[in-house]
Short mmCIF file of C-alpha atoms in Angstrom, two decimals:
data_model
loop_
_atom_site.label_atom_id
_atom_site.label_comp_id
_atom_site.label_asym_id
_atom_site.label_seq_id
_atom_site.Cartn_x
_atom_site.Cartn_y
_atom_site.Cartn_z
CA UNK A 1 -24.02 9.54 3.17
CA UNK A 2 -22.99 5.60 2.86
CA UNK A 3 -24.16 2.80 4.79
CA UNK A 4 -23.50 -0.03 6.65
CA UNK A 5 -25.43 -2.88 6.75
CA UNK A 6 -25.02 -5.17 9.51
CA UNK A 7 -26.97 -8.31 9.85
CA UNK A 8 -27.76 -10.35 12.43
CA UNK A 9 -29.59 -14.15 12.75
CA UNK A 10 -30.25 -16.50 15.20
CA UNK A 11 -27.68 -19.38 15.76
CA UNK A 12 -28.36 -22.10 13.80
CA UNK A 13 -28.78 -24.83 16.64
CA UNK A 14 -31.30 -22.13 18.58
CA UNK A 15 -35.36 -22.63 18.34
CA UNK A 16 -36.67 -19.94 16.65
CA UNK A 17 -40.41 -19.66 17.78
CA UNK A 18 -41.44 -16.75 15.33
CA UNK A 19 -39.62 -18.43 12.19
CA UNK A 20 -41.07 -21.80 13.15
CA UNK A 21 -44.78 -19.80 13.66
CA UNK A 22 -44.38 -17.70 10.14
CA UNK A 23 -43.54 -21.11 8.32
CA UNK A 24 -46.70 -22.21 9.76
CA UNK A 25 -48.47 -19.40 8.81
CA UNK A 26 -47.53 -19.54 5.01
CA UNK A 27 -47.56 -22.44 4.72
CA UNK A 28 -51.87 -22.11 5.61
CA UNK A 29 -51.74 -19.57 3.06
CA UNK A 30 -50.88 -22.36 -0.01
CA UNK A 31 -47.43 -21.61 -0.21
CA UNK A 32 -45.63 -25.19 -0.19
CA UNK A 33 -42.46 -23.31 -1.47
CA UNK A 34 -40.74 -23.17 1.59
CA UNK A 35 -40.18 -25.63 4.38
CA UNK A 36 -38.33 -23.23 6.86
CA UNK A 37 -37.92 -19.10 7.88
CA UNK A 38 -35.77 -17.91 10.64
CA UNK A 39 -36.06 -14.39 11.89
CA UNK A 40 -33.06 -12.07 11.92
CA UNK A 41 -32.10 -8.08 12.45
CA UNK A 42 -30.86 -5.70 9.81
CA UNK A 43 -29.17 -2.71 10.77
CA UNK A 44 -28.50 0.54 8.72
CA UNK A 45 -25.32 2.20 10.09
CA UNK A 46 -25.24 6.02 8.60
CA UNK A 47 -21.34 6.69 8.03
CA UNK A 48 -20.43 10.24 9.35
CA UNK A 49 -18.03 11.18 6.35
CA UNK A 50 -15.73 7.83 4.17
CA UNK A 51 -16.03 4.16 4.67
CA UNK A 52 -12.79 3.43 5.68
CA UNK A 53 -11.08 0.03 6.44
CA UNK A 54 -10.95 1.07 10.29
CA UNK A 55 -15.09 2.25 10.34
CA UNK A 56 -15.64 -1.23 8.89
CA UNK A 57 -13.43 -2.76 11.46
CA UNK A 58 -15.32 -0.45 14.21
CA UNK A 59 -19.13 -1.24 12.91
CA UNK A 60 -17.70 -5.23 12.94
CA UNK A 61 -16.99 -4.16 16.97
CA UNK A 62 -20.52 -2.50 17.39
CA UNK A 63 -22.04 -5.15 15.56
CA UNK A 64 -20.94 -8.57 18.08
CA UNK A 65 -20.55 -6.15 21.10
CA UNK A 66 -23.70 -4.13 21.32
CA UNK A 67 -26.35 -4.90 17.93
CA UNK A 68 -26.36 -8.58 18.73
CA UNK A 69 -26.52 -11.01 21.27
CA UNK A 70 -23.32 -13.31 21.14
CA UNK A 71 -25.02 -15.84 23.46
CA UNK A 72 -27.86 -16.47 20.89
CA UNK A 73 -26.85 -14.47 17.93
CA UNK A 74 -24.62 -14.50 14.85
CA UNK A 75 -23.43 -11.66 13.11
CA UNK A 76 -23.97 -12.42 9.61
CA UNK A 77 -22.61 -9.86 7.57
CA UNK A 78 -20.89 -6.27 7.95
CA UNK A 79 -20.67 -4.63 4.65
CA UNK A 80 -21.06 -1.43 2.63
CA UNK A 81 -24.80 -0.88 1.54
CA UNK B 1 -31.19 -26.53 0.60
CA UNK B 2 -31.06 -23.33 -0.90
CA UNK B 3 -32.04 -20.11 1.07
CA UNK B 4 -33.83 -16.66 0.18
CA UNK B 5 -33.48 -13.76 1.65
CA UNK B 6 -35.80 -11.40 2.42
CA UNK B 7 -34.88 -7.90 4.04
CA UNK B 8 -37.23 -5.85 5.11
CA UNK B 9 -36.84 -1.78 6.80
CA UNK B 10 -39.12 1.03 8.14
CA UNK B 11 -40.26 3.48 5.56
CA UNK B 12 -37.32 6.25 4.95
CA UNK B 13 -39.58 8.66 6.17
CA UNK B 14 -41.02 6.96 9.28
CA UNK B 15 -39.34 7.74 13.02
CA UNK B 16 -37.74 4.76 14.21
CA UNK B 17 -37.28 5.03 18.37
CA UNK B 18 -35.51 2.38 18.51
CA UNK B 19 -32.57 3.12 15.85
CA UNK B 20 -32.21 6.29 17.49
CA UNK B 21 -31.63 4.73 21.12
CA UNK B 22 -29.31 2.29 19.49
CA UNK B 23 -27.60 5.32 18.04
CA UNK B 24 -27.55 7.33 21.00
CA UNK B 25 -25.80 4.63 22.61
CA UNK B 26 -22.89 3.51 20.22
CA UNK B 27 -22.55 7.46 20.48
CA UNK B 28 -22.02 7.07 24.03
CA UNK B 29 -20.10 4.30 24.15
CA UNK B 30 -17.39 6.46 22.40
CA UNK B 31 -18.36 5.95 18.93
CA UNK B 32 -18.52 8.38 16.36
CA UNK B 33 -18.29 6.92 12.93
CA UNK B 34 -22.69 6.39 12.74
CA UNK B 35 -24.79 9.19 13.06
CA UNK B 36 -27.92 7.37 12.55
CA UNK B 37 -29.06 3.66 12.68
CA UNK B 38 -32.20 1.95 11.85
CA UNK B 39 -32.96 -1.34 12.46
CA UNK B 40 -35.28 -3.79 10.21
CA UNK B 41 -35.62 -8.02 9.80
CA UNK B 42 -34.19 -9.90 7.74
CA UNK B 43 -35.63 -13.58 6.53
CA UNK B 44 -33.97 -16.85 5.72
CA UNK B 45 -36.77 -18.88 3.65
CA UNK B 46 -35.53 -22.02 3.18
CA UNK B 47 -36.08 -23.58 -0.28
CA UNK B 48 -37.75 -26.54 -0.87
CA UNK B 49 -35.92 -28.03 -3.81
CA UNK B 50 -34.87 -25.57 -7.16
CA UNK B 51 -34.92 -21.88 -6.48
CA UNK B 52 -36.87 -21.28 -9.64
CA UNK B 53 -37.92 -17.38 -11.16
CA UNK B 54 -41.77 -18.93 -9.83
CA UNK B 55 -40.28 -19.34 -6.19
CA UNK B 56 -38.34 -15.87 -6.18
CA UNK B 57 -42.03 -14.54 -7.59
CA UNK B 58 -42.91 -15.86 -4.79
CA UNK B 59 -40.72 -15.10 -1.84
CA UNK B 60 -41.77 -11.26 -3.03
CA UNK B 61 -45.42 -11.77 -2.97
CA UNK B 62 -44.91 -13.87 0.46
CA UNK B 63 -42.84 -10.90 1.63
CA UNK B 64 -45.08 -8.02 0.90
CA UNK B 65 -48.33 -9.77 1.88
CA UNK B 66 -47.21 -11.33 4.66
CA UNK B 67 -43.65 -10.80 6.07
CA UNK B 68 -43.76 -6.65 5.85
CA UNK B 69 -46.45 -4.28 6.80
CA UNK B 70 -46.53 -2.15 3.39
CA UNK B 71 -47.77 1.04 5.37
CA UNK B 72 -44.81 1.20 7.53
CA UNK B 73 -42.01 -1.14 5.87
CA UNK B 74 -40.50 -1.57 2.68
CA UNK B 75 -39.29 -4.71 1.08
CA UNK B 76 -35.60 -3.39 0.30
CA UNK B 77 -34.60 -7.15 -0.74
CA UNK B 78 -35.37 -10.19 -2.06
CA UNK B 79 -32.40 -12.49 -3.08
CA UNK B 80 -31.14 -15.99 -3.14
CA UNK B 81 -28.02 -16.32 -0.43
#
């Protein structure tokens, strides 16, 4: 059956505690690759039957209304998987 | 600077309590295009200068050693964004 994916970061301008502590933590491990993480949710959405243009529209809904926090949160992306 | 992504998701075959609350509930708010959902995280690394094949080498070693526990999670991605 398709997917969804939704996805789901942090606002930009909002601390990010366990990105800031995992940068940290490679960063002891030699890696000098990367100077930042930030921490996100990914969501698989099993589609009962088609993708349609109005499931898209209604996983886009689900997404900003219930899988994320619109306070703190972005949704990043809705798309088929 | 550039960004990699890293996206990371429970093992196919591994329960995941809280994608099935998240389902039940979309199902009871009246939704009935999803009849599963599972949730994972999903990483921003930011780059520090080129994204180079040695740095996306790396962003997958980082992300199975370090950002994913390989007995319960799979690396499903690892991509510039």
């Amino acid at each position: 059956m398709p997917t969804i994916v939704v996805e789901v970061m942090p606002k930009p301008e909002l601390l990010d505690p366990a990105g800031k502590a995992t940068a940290g933590a490679l960063t002891k491990q030699g890696s000098t690759a990367f100077s930042a993480v930030r921490i996100g949710k990914r969501f698989e959405l099993t589609v009962d039957g088609e993708v349609t243009d109005a499931v898209l529209a209604e996983a886009q809904r689900l997404a900003e209304e219930f899988l994320s926090n619109q306070v703190i949160e972005d949704v990043v992306a809705v798309k088929v998987a």
